[in-house]
Coordinates of C-alpha atoms in Angstrom, one line a residue:
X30 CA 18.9 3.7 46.2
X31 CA 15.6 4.9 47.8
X32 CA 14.4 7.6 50.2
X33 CA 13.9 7.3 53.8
X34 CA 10.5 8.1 54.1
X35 CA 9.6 8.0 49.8
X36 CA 10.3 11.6 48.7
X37 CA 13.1 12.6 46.7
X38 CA 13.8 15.7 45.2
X39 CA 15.2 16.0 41.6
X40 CA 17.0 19.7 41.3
X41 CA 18.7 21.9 39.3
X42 CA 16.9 20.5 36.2
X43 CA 14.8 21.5 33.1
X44 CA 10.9 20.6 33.0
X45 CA 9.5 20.7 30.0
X46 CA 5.9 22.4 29.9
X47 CA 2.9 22.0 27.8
X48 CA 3.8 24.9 25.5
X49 CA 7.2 22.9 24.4
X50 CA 8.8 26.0 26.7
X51 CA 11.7 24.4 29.6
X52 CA 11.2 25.8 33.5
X53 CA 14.2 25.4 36.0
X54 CA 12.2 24.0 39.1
X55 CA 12.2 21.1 41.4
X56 CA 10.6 18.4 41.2
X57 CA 9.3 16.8 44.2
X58 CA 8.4 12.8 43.8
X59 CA 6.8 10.1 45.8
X60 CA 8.5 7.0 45.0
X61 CA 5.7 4.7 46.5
X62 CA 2.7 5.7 45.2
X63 CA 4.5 7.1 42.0
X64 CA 3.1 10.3 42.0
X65 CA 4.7 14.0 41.3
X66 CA 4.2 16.1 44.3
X67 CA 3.1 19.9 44.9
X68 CA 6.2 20.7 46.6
X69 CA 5.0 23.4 49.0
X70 CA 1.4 21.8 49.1
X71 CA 3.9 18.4 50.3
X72 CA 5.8 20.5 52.5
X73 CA 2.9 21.9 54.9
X74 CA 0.9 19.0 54.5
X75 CA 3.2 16.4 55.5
X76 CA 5.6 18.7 57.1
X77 CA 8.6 17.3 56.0
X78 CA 11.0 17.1 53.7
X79 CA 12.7 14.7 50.7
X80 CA 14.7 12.3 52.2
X81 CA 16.6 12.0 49.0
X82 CA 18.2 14.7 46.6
X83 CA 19.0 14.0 42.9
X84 CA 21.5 16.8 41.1
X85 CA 20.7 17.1 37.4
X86 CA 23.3 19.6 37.2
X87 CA 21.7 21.7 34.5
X88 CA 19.7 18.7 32.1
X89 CA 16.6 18.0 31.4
X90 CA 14.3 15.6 33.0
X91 CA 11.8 14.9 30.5
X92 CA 8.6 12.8 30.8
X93 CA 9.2 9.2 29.2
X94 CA 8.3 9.2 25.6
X95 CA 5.6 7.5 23.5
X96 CA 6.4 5.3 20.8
X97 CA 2.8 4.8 18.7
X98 CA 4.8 3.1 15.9
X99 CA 7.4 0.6 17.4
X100 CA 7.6 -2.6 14.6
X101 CA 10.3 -4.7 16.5
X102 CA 13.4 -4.2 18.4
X103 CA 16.4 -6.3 19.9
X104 CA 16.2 -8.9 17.1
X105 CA 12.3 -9.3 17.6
X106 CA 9.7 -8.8 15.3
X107 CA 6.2 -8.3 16.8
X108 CA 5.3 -9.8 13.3
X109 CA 6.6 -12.7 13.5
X110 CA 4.7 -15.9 15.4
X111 CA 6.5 -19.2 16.4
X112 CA 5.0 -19.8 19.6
X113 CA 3.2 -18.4 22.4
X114 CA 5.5 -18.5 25.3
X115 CA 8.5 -17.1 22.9
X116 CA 5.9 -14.3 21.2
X117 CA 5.8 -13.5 25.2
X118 CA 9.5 -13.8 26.3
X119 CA 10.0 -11.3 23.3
X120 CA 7.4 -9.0 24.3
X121 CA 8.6 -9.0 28.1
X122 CA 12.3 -8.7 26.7
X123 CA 11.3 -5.3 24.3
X124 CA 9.4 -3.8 26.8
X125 CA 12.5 -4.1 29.7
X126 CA 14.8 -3.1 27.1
X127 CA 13.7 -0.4 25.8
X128 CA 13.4 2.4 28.4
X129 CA 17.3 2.5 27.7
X130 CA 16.2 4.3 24.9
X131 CA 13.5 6.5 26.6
X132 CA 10.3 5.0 25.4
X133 CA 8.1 4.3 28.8
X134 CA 5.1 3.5 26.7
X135 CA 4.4 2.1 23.2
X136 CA 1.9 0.6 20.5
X137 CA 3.3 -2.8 19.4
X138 CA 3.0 -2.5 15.7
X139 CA 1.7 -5.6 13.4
X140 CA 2.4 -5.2 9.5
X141 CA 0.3 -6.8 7.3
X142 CA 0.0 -10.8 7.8
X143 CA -1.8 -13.8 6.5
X144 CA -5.1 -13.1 8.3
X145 CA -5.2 -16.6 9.9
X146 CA -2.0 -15.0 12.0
X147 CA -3.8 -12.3 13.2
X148 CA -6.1 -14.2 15.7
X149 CA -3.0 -15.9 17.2
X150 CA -0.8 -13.0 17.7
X151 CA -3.5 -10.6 18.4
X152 CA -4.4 -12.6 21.4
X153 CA -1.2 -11.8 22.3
X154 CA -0.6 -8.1 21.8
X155 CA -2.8 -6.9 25.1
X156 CA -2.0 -4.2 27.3
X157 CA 1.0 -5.6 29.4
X158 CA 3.8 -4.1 31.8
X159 CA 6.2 -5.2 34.7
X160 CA 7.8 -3.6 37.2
X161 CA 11.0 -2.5 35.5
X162 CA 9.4 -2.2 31.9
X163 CA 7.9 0.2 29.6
X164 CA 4.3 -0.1 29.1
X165 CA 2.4 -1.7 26.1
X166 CA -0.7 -0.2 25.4
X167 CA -2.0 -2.3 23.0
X168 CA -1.6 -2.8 19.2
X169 CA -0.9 -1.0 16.1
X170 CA -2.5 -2.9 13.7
X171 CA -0.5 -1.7 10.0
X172 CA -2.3 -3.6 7.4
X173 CA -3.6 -5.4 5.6
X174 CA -6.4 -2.5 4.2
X175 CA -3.7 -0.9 2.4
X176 CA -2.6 0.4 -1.0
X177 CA -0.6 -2.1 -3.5
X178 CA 1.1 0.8 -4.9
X179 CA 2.2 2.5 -1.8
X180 CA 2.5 -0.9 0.1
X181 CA 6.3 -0.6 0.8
X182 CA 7.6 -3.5 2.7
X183 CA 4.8 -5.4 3.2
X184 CA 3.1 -8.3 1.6
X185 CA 1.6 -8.4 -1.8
X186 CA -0.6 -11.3 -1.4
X187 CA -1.6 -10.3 2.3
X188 CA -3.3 -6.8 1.0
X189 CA -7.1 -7.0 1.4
X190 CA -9.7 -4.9 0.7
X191 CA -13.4 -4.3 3.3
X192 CA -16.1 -5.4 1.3
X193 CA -18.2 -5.5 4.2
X194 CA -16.7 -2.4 6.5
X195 CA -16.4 -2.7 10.2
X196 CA -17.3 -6.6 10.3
X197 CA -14.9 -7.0 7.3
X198 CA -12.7 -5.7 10.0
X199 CA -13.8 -7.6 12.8
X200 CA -13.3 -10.5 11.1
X201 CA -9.7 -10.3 9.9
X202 CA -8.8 -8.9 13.4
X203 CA -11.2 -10.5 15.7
X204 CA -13.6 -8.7 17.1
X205 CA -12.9 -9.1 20.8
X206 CA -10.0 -7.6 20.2
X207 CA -11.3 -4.7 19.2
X208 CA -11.1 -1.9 22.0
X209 CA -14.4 -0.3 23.5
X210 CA -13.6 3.2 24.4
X211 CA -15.5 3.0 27.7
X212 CA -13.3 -0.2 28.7
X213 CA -10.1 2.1 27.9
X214 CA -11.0 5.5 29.8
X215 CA -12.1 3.2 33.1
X216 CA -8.9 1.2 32.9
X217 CA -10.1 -2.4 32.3
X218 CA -9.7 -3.4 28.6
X219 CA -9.7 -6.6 28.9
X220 CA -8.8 -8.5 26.3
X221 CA -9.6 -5.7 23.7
X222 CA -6.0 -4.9 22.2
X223 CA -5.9 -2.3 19.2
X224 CA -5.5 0.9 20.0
X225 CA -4.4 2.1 16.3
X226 CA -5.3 0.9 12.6
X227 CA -3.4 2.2 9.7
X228 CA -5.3 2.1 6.6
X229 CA -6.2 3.4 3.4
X230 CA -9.1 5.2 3.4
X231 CA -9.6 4.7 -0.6
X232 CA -9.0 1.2 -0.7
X233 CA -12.8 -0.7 -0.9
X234 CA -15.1 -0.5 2.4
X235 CA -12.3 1.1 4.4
X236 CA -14.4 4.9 4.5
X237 CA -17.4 3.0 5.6
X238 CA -15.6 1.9 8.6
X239 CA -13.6 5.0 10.1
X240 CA -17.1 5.9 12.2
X241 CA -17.7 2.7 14.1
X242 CA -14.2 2.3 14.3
X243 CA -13.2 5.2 16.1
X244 CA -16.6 5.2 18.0
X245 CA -15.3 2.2 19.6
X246 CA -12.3 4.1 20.4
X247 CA -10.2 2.7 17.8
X248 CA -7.5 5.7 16.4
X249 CA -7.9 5.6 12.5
X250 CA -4.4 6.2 11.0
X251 CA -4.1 7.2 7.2
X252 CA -1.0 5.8 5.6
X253 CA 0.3 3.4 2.6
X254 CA -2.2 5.4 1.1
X255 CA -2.9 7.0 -2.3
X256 CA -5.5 9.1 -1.5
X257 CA -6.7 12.3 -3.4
X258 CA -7.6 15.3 -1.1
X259 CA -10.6 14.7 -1.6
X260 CA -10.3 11.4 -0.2
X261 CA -8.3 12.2 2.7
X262 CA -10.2 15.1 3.6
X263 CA -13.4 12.9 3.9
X264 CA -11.5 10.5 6.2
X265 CA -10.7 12.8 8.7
X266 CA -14.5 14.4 8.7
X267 CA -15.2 10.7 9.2
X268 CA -13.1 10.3 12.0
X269 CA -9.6 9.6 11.2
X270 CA -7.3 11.6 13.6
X271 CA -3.9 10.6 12.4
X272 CA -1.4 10.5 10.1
X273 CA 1.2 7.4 9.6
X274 CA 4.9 8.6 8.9
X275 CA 4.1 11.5 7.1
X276 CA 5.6 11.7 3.4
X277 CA 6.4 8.2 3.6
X278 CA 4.0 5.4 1.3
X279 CA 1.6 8.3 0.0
X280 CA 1.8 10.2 -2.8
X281 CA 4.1 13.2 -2.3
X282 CA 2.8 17.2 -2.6
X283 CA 1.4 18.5 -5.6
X284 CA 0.0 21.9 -6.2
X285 CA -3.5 20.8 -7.5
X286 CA -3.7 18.1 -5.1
X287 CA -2.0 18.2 -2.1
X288 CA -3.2 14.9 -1.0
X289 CA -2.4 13.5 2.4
X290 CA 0.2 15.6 3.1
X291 CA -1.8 19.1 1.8
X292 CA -4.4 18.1 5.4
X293 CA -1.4 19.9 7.1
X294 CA -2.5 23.2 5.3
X295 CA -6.1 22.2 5.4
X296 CA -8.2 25.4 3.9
X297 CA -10.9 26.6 5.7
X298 CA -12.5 27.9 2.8
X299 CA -13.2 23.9 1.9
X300 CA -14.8 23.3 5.4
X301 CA -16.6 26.5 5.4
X302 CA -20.5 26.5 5.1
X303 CA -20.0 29.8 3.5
X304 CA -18.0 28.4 0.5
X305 CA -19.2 28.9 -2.9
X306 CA -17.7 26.2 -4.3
X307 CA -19.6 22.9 -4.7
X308 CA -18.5 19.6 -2.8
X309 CA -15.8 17.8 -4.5
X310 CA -16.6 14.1 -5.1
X311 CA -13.8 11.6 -5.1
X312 CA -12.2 10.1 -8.3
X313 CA -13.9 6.6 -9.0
X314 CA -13.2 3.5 -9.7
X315 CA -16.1 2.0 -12.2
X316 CA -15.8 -1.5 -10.3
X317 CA -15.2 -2.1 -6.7
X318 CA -11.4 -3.9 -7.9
X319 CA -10.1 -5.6 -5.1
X320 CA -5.9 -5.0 -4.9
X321 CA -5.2 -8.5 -6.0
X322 CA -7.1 -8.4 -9.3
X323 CA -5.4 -5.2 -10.2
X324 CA -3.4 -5.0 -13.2
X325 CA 0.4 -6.1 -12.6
X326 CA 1.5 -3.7 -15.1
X327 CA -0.2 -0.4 -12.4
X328 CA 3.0 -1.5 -10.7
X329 CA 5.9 -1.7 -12.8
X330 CA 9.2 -1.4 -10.8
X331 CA 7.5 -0.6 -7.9
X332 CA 9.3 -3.4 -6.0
X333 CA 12.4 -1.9 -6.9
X334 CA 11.2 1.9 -5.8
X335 CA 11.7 3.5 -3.1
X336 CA 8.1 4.6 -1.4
X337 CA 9.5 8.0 -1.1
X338 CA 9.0 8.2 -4.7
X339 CA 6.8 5.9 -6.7
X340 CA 4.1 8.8 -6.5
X341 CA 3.1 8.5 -9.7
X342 CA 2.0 4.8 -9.9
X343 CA -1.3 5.2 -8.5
X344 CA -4.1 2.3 -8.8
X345 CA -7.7 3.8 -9.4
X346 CA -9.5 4.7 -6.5
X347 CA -12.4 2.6 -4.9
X348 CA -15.8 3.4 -5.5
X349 CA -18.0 4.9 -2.2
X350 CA -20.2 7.1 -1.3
X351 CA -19.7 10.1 0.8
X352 CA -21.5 13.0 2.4
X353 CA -20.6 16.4 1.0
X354 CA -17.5 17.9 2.3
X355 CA -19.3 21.1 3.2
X356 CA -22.0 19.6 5.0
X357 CA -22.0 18.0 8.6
X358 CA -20.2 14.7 8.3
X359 CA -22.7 11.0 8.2
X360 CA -20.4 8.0 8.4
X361 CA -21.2 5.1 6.2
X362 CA -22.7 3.1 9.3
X363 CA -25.2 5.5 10.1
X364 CA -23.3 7.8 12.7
X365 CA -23.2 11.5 12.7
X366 CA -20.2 13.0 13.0
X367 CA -20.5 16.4 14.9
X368 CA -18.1 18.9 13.6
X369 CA -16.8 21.9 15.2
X370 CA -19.6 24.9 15.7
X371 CA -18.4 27.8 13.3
X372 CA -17.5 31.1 15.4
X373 CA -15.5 32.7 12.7
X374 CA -16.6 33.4 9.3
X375 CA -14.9 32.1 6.4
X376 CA -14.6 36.1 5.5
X377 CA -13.9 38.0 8.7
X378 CA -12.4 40.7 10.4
X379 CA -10.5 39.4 13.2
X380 CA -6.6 40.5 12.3
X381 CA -3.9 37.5 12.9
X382 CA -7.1 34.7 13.4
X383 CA -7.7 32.0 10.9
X384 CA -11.7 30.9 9.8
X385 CA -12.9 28.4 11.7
X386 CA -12.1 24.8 10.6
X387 CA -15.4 22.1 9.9
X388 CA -12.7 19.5 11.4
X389 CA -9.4 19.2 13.5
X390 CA -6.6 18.9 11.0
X391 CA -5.1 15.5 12.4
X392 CA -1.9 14.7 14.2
X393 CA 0.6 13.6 12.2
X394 CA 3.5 11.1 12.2
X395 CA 7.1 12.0 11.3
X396 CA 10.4 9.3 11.3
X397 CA 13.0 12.1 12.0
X398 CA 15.9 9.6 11.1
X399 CA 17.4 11.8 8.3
X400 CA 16.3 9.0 5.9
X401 CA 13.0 8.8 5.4
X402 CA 12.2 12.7 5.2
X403 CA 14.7 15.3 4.6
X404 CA 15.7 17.5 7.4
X405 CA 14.0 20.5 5.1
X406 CA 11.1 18.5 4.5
X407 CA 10.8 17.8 8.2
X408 CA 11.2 21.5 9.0
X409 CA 8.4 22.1 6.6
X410 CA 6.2 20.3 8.1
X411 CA 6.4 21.4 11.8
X412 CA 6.3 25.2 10.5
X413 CA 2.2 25.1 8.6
X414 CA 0.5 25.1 11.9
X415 CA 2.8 25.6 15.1
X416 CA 0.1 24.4 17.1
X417 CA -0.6 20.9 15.3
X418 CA 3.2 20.0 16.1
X419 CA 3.5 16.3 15.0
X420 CA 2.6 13.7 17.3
X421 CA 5.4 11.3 17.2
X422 CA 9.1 11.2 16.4
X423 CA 11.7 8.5 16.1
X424 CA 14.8 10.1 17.6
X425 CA 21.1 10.0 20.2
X426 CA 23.7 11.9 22.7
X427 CA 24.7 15.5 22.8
X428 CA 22.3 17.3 25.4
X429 CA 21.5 15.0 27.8
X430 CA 18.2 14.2 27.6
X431 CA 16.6 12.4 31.1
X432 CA 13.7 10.6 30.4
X433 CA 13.4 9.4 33.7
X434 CA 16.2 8.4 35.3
X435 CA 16.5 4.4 34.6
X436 CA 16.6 2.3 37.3
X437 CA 15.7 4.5 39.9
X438 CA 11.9 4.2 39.3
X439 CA 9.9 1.4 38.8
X440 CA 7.6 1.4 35.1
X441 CA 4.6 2.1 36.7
X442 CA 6.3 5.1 38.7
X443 CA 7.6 6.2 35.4
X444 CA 3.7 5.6 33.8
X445 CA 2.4 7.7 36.6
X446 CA 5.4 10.4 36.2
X447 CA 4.1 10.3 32.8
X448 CA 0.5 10.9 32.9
X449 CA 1.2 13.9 35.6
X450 CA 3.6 15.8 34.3
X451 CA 3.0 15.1 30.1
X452 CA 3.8 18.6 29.0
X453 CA -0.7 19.5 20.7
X454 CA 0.1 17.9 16.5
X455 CA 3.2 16.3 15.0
X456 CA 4.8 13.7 16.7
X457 CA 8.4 12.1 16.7
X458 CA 8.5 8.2 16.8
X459 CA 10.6 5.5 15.7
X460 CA 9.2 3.2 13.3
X461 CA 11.8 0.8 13.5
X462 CA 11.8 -2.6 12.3
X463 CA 14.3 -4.2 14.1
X464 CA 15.5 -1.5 16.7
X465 CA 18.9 -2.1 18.0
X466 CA 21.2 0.8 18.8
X467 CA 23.7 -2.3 19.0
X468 CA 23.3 -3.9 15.8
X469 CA 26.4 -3.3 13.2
X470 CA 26.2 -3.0 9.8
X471 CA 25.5 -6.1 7.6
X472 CA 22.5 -8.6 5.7
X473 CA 20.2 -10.4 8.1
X474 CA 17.4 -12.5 8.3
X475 CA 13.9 -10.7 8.1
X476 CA 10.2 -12.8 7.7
X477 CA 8.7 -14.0 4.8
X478 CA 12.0 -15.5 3.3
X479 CA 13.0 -11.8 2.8
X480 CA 16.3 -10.3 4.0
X481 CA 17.2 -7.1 5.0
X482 CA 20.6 -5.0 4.9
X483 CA 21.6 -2.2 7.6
X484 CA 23.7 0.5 6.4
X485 CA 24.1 3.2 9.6
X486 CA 20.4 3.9 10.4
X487 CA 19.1 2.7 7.2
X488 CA 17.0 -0.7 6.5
X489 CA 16.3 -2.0 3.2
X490 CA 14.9 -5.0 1.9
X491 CA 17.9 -6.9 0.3
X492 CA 18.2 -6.5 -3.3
X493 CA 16.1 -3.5 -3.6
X494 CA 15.8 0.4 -2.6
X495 CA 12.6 -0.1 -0.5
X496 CA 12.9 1.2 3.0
X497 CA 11.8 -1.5 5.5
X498 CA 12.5 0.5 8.4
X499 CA 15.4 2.3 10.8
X500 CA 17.3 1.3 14.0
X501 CA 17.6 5.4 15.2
X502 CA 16.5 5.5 18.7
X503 CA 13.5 7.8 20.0
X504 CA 16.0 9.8 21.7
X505 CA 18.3 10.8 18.5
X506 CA 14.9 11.8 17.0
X507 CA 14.1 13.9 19.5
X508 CA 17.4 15.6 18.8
X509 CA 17.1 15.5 15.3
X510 CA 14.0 17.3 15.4
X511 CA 15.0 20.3 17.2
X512 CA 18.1 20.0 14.9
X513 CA 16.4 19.6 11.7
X514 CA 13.6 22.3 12.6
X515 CA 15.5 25.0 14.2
X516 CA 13.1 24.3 17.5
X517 CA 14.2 24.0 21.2
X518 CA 14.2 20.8 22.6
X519 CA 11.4 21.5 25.2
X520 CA 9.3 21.3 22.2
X521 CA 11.0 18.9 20.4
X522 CA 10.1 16.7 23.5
X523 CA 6.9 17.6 23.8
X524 CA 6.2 15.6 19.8
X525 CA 7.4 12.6 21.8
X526 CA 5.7 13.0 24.8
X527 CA 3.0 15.3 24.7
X528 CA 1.2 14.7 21.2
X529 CA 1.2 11.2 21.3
X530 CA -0.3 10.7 24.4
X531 CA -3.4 12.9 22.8
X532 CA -3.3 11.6 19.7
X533 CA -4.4 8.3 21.5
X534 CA -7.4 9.6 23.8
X535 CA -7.6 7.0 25.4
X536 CA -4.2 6.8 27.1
X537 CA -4.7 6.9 30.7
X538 CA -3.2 10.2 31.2
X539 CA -5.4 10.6 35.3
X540 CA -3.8 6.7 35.9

């Protein structure tokens, strides 16, 4: 049903803010150009009213969410290539499908693959929308620069190392399909698809390439890593601005080395140019061993682990050089990093502010499913730094949450609802594998020969422990967040909405 003359008015609703706080106002749209009005600005300029009147009766009408992570859904796997027109019908069918869910936008995500795949299915994975579907922004690209040990579900003999840094990269990928960052902020990426890489930033040639990567406006993601702190500290002074389901496929929290996770509680006294102690070097590797010529026995019952916990099987670390942590930051390729001008002392007098950081602690991804963290390890992590709430979430039905009312907006009304009203650095998102809020409880066919068994929310790869993935909606994590944490759901929202869109700068938020 549409308005007279294009305006409706959505009432007696919940708008969530950029503070993660909920304000009871109207909310004035125009349903042809897509657009979210000033309602009195609308009202004098125009001198008229909505035609149309929406009662929300009390719920929330939330901007559509952001799924950065999204593996496969409705029985298809973006991993999995038969043929070009079906690689298409399935893309077209996942996108339509899943607003049900809430997601109005999302990153395709590619796990590791035999790298003559990648050209094929690549070509495939560019931005794309209809009418009545969500939006694909490009490709996550999950693999293959991973570690063996914390590899999870994907392929062994797929893993690869980067002898030769960005080109290794360019060549596995393709290097048209590499975004430009200027072809992303002015709209026309052409046939550029990735958006996001997940890698390790330890494994060989993969810290020489976060620079050039992310200067051409790729997002460098650290995950199905086994990084020291050391490492994972460089990678984000390198560029790396993200996270990849935090707890999950790294090495979980120790005291003496935190790791990936302990960049959530970053120290400024290691950033500070103040700091008396000297830069901490990484833990090397005397050869450059690629992941293949590893020894088999690094790995013993790994396959039948869990990646939650096979922490303490770790491979030795890749040789590279680096800059000193307490210096400014010089990529591998040559590129300076500028870091963030010091205005308060690592010793200072300011009561209730914190020293300067040398680098933005990075956003950080969380699948709130109740499986693959704990509900106290998930409240633990949105409580170190209120302001770097995580950037995506995987959340099912108790409040009402409206993230955008389906069918009554087209996708690219709901994209422009989106970038308008998108309410800063842990995020909610659903990594699912094969994301069906359908699918019942049994063994099914996966890729590779490989089966997989569902068990409520839970995937795992048949005859083993290893998580491969969930079927929980965006929406029940969004729940299960303000649940788990003790937060409100305005802010809850905001890790699915909010974060993720800055997590990847170059979402067209003015589109």
């Amino acid at each position: 049903m549409t308005s007279p003359n294009g305006l409706v008015c959505f009432t007696n609703c919940l708008v969530p803010q950029e503070d993660g706080s909920l304000v009871e106002q109207d909310v004035w749209f125009d349903e042809r150009r897509g657009t979210i009005l000033d309602a009195q600005k609308t009202f004098f300029s125009r001198r008229e009213r909505p035609g149309r009147t929406v009662d929300l009766r009390g719920n929330i009408l939330s901007p559509g969410f952001i799924d950065i992570q999204l593996n496969g859904a409705y029985n298809f796997d973006f991993s999995v290539y038969d043929s070009d027109e079906s690689y298409r019908e399935g893309m077209k069918m996942v996108a339509e499908r899943i607003i049900e869910t809430g997601v109005t936008s999302l990153l395709p995500t590619l796990i590791t693959q035999d790298k003559a795949l990648y050209p094929k299915i690549l070509s495939l994975l560019q931005p794309f929308s209809t009418q009545k579907s969500a939006t694909l922004l490009g490709w996550h690209a999950e693999g293959p620069f991973i570690n063996h040990a914390k590899r999870g579900a994907h392929a062994p003999p797929f893993l690869l190392s980067a002898p030769e840094g960005t080109k290794t990269f360019e060549d596995i990928y393709g290097e048209r399909n590499l975004a430009e960052s200027e072809d992303w902020l002015m709209g026309s990426g052409g046939n550029a698809g990735v958006r996001m890489i997940t890698a390790a930033p330890e494994i060989d040639g993969v810290m020489n390439a976060i620079g050039e990567l992310t200067k051409k406006g790729v997002v460098f993601s650290i995950g199905h890593s086994a990084a020291s702190s050391e490492v994972a500290t460089s990678a984000v002074r390198y560029g790396a601005g993200l996270i990849t389901h935090l707890f999950n496929a790294m090495p979980q929290l120790h005291h003496r080395d935190p790791s990936i996770i302990g960049l959530l509680g970053a120290s400024p006294h290691l950033s500070s140019p103040l700091s008396p102690l000297p830069p901490y070097p990484p833990r090397k590797s005397p050869t450059g061993t690629p992941p293949s010529a590893l020894s088999p026995t690094v790995y013993t019952d790994i396959l039948h682990s869990s990646e939650a916990f096979d922490s303490t099987i770790t491979p030795p670390l890749s040789p590279f050089n680096f800059a000193s942590p307490t210096s400014p930051a010089q990529s591998m390729s040559g590129i300076i990093t500028p870091l963030k001008i010091n205005s308060r002392s690592e010793l200072h007098l300011d009561k209730g502010q914190v020293a300067d950081m040398a680098f933005m602690r990075p956003f950080y991804g969380l699948i709130v499913d109740g499986i693959h963290s704990h509900p106290n390890s998930v409240r633990v992590s949105y409580f170190p730094d209120l302001h770097s709430l995580p950037a995506w979430l995987t959340p099912r039905n108790s409040w009402r949450i409206l993230p955008i009312l389906r069918d009554v907006f087209s996708s690219r009304m709901v994209s422009r609802f989106l970038s308008q009203f998108i309410p800063r650095r842990l995020q909610v998102y659903a990594a699912q594998k094969i994301l069906d809020p359908n699918l019942r409880d049994g063994v099914y066919e996966w890729r590779d020969g490989q089966r997989f068994v569902k068990e409520g929310y839970k995937l795992y790869l048949e005859g083993t422990n290893t998580l491969a993935g969930s079927v929980v909606t965006m929406d029940a994590c969004v729940r299960n967040f303000s649940r788990f944490t003790g937060c409100s759901l305005g802010e809850a929202i905001k890790c699915a909405t909010f974060n993720p869109a800055k997590s990847v700068p170059s979402y067209p938020l003015n589109e």
